[in-house]
XYZ file of N, CA and C in Angstrom:
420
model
N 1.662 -28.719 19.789
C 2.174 -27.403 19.531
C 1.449 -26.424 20.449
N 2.143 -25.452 21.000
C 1.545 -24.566 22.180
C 0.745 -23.890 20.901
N -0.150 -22.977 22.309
C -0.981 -21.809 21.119
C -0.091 -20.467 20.580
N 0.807 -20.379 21.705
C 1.667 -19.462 20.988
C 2.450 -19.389 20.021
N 3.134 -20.513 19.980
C 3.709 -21.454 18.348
C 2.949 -21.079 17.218
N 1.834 -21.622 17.455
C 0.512 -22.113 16.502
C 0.547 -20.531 16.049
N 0.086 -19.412 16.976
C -0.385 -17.945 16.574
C 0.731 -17.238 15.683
N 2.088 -17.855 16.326
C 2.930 -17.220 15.336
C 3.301 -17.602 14.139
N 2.901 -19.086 13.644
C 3.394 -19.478 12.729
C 1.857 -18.906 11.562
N 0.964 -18.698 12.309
C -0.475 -18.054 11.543
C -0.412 -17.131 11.168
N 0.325 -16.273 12.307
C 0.940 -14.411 11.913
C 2.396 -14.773 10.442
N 2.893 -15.542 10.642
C 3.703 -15.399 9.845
C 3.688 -15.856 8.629
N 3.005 -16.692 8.145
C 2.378 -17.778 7.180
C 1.973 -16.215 5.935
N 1.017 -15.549 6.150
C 0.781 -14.725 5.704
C 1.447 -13.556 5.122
N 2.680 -13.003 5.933
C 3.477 -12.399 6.140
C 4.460 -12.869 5.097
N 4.996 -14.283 5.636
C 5.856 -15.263 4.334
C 5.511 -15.207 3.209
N 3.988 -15.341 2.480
C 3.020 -15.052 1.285
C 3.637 -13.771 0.631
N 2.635 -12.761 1.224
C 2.944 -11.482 0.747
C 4.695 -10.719 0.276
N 5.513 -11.872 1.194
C 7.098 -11.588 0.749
C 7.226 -12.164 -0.514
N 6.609 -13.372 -0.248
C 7.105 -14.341 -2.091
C 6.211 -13.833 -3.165
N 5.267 -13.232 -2.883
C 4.289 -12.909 -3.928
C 5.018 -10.941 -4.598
N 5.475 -10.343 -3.558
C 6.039 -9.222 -4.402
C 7.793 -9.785 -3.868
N 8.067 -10.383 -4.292
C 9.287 -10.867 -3.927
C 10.573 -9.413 -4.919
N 9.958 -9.540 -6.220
C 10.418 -8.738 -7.016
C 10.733 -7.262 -6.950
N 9.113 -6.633 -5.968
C 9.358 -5.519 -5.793
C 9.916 -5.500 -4.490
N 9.812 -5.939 -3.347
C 10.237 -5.839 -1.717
C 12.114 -6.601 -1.828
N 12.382 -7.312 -2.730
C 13.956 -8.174 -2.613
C 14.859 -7.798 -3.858
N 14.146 -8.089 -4.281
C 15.311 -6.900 -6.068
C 14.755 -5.481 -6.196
N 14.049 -5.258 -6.052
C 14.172 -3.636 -6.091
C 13.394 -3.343 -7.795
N 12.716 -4.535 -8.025
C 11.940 -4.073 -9.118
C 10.661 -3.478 -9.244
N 10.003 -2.222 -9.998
C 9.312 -1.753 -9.790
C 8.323 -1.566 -10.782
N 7.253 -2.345 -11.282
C 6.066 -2.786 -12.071
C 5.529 -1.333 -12.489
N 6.021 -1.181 -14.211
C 5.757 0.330 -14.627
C 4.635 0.111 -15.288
N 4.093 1.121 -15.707
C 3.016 1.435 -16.260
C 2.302 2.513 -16.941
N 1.640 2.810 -17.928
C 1.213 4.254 -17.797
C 0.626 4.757 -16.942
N -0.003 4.123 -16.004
C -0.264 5.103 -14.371
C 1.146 5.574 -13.913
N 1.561 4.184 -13.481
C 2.361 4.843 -12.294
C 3.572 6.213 -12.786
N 3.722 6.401 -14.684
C 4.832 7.528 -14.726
C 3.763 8.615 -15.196
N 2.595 8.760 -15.321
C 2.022 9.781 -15.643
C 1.085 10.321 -14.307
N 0.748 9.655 -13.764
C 0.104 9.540 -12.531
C 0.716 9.540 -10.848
N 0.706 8.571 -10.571
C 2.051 7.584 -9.378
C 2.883 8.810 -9.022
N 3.667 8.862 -9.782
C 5.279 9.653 -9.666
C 4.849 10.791 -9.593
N 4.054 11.491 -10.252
C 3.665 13.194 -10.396
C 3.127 13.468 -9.223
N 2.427 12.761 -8.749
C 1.438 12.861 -7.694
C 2.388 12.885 -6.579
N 3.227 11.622 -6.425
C 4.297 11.922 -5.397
C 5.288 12.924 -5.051
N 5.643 12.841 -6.440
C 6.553 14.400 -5.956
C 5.865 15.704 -5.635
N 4.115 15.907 -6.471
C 3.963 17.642 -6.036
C 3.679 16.833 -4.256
N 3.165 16.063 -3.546
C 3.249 15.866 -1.937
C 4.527 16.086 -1.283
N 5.872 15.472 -2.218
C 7.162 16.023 -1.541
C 7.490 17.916 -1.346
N 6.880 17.752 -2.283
C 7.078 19.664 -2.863
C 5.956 20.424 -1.965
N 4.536 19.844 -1.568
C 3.880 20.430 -0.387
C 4.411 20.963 0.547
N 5.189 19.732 1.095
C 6.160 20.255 2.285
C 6.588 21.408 2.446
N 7.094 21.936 1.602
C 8.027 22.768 1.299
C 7.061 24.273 0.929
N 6.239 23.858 0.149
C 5.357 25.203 -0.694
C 4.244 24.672 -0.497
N 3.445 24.763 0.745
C 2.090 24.263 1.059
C 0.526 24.926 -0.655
N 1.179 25.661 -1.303
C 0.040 26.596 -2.368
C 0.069 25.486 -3.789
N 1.050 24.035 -3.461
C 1.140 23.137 -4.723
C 0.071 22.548 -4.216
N -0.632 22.702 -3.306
C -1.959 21.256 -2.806
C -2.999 21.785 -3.609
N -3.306 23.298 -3.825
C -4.462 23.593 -4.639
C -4.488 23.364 -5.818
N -3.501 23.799 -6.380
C -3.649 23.751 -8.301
C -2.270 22.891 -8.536
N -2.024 22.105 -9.847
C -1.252 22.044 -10.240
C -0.880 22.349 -11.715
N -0.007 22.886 -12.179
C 0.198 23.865 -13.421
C 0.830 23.039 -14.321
N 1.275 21.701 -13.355
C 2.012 20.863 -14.465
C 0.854 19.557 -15.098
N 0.047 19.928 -14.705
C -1.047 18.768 -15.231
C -2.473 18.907 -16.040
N -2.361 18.786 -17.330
C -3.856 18.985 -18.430
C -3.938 20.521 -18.347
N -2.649 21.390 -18.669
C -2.265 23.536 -18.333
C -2.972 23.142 -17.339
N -3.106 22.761 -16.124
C -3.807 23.416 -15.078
C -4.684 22.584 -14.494
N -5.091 21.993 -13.184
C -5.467 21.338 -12.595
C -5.730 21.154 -11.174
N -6.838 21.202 -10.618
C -7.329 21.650 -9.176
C -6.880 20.190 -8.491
N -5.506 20.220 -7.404
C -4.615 19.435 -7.107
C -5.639 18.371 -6.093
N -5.656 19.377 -4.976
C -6.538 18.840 -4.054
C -7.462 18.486 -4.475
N -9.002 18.650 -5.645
C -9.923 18.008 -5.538
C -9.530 16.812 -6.018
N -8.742 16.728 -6.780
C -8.689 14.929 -7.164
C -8.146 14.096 -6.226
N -9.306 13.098 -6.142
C -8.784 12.115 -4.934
C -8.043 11.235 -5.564
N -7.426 10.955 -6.725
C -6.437 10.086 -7.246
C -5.296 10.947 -6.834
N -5.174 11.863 -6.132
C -3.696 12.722 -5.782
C -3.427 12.153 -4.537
N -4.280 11.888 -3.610
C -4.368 11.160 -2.239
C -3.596 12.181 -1.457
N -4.103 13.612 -1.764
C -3.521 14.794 -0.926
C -3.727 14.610 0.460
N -5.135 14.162 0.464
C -5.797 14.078 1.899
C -5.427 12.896 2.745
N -5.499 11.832 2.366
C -5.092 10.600 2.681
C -3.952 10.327 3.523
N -3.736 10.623 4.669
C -2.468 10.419 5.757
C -1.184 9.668 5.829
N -1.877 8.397 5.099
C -0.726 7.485 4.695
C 0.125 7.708 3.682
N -0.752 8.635 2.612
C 0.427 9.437 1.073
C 1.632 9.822 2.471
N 0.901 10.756 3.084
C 2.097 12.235 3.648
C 2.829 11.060 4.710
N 2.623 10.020 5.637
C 3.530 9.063 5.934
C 4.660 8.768 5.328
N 4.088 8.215 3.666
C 5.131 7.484 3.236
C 5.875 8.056 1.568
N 5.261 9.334 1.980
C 5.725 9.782 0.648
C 7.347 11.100 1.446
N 6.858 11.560 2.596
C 8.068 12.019 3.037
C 9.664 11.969 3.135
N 9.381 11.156 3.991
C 10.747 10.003 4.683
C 11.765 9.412 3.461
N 11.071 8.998 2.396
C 11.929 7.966 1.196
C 12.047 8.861 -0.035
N 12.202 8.002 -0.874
C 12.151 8.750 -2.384
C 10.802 7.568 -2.632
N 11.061 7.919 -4.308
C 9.794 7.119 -4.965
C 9.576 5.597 -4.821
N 11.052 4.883 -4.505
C 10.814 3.377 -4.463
C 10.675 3.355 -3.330
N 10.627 3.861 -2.196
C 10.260 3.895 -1.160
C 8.918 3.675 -0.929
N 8.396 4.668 -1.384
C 7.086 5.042 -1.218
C 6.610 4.051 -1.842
N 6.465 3.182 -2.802
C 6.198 2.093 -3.569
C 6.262 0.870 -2.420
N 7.620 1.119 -2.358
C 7.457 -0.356 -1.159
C 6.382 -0.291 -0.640
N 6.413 0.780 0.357
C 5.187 1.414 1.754
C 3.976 0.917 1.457
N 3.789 1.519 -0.208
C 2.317 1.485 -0.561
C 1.690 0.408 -0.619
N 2.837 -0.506 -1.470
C 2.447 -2.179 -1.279
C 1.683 -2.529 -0.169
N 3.215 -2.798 0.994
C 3.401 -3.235 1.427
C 1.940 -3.111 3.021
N 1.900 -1.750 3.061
C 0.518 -1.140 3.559
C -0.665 -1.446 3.415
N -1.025 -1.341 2.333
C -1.990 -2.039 1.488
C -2.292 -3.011 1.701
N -1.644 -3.903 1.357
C -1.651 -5.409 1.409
C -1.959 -5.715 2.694
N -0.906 -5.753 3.718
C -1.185 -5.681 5.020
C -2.302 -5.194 5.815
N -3.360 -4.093 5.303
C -4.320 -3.597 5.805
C -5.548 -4.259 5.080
N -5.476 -4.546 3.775
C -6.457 -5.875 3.156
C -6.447 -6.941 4.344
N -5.227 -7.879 4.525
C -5.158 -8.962 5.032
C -5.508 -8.626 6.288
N -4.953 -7.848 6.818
C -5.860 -7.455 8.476
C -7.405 -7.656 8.737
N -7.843 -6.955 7.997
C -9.033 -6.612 7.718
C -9.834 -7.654 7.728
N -9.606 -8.448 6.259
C -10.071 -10.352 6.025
C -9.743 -10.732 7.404
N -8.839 -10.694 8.369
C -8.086 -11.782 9.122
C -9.358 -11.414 10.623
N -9.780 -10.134 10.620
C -10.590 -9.704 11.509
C -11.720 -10.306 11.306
N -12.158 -9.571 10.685
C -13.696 -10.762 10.021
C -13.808 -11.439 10.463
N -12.735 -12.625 9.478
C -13.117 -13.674 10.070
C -12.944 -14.178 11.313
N -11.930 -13.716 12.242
C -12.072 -14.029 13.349
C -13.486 -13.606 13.755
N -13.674 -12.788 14.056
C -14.989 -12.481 14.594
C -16.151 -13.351 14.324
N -15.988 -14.032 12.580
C -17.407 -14.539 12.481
C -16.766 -16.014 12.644
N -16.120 -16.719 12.904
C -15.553 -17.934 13.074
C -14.675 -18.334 14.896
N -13.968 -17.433 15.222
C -13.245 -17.128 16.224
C -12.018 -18.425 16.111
N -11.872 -18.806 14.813
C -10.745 -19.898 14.565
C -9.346 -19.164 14.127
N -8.180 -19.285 14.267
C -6.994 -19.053 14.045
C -6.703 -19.375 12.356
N -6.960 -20.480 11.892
C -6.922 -21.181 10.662
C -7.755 -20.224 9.874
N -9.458 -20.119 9.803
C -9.751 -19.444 9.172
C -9.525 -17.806 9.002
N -8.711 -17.336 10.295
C -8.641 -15.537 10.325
C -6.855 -15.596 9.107
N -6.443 -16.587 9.421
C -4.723 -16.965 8.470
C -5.635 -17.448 6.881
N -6.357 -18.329 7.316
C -6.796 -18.393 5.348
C -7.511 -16.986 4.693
N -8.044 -16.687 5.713
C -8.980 -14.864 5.133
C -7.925 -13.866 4.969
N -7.029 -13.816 5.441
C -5.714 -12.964 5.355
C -4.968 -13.246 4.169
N -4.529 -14.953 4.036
C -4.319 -14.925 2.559
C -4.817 -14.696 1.616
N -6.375 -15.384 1.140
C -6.691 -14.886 0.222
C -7.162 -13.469 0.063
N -7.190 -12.259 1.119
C -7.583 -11.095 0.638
C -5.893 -10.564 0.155
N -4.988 -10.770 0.834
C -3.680 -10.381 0.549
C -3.470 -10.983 -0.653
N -3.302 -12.136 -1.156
C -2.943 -12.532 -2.240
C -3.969 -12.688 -3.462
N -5.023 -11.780 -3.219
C -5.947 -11.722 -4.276
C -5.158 -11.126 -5.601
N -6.285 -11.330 -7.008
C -5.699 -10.833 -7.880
C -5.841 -9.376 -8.501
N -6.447 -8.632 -7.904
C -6.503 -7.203 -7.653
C -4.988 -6.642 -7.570
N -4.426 -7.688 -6.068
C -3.168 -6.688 -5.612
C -1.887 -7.969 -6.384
N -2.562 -8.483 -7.167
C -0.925 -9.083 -7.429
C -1.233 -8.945 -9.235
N -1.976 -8.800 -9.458
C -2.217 -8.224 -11.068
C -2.435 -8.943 -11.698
């Protein structure tokens, strides 16, 4: 098998994982509720859609505990670049996909670096990618 074969079937191996493992949320369109994500998740997303628009929702928000300093909470992920990426462009299942799908992908990067670096093997940077991607943190 060439090395280029080999690299892609390593890039993809992982890639294949992370599809079957949220298969539910990325292929049916199902979306894992919770009391975060409708008291939390969703609120948070929409006052970032509504930023856009009325930059004075990033400081306070009036709809949360009478009153609530928007921006200091870092569970709002006001600051965070990737919210305002992927909270724009879509609606809420959108942004869900993204978040996953981001996530996950930037875990497994991450593992897949490592270990290259401390191994410089193909096999082990594809096994460090799976198990940080398919840990049970991100699959629940």
């Amino acid at each position: 098998m060439s090395s280029r074969r080999r690299l892609a079937l390593l890039i993809s191996l992982p890639l294949l994982a992370l599809l079957l493992a949220w298969r539910r949320l990325l292929l049916q369109g199902l979306i894992p509720v919770d009391g975060g994500l409708m008291t939390v998740a969703y609120p948070n997303w929409s006052l970032l859609r509504a930023m856009a628009s009325e930059p004075g929702w990033a400081l306070w928000n009036p709809l949360r505990a009478m009153g609530f300093p928007h921006l200091a909470d870092p569970l709002t992920g006001t600051l965070y670049p990737l919210s305002w990426l992927l909270a724009l462009p879509s609606g809420f299942d959108g942004y869900l996909h993204g978040w996953v799908v981001a996530h996950t992908l930037l875990a497994a990067g991450g593992a897949a670096a490592l270990a290259w670096s401390w191994h410089r093997l193909p096999a082990a940077a594809a096994a460090a990618a799976l198990a940080a991607g398919l840990n049970g943190f991100f699959l629940g």
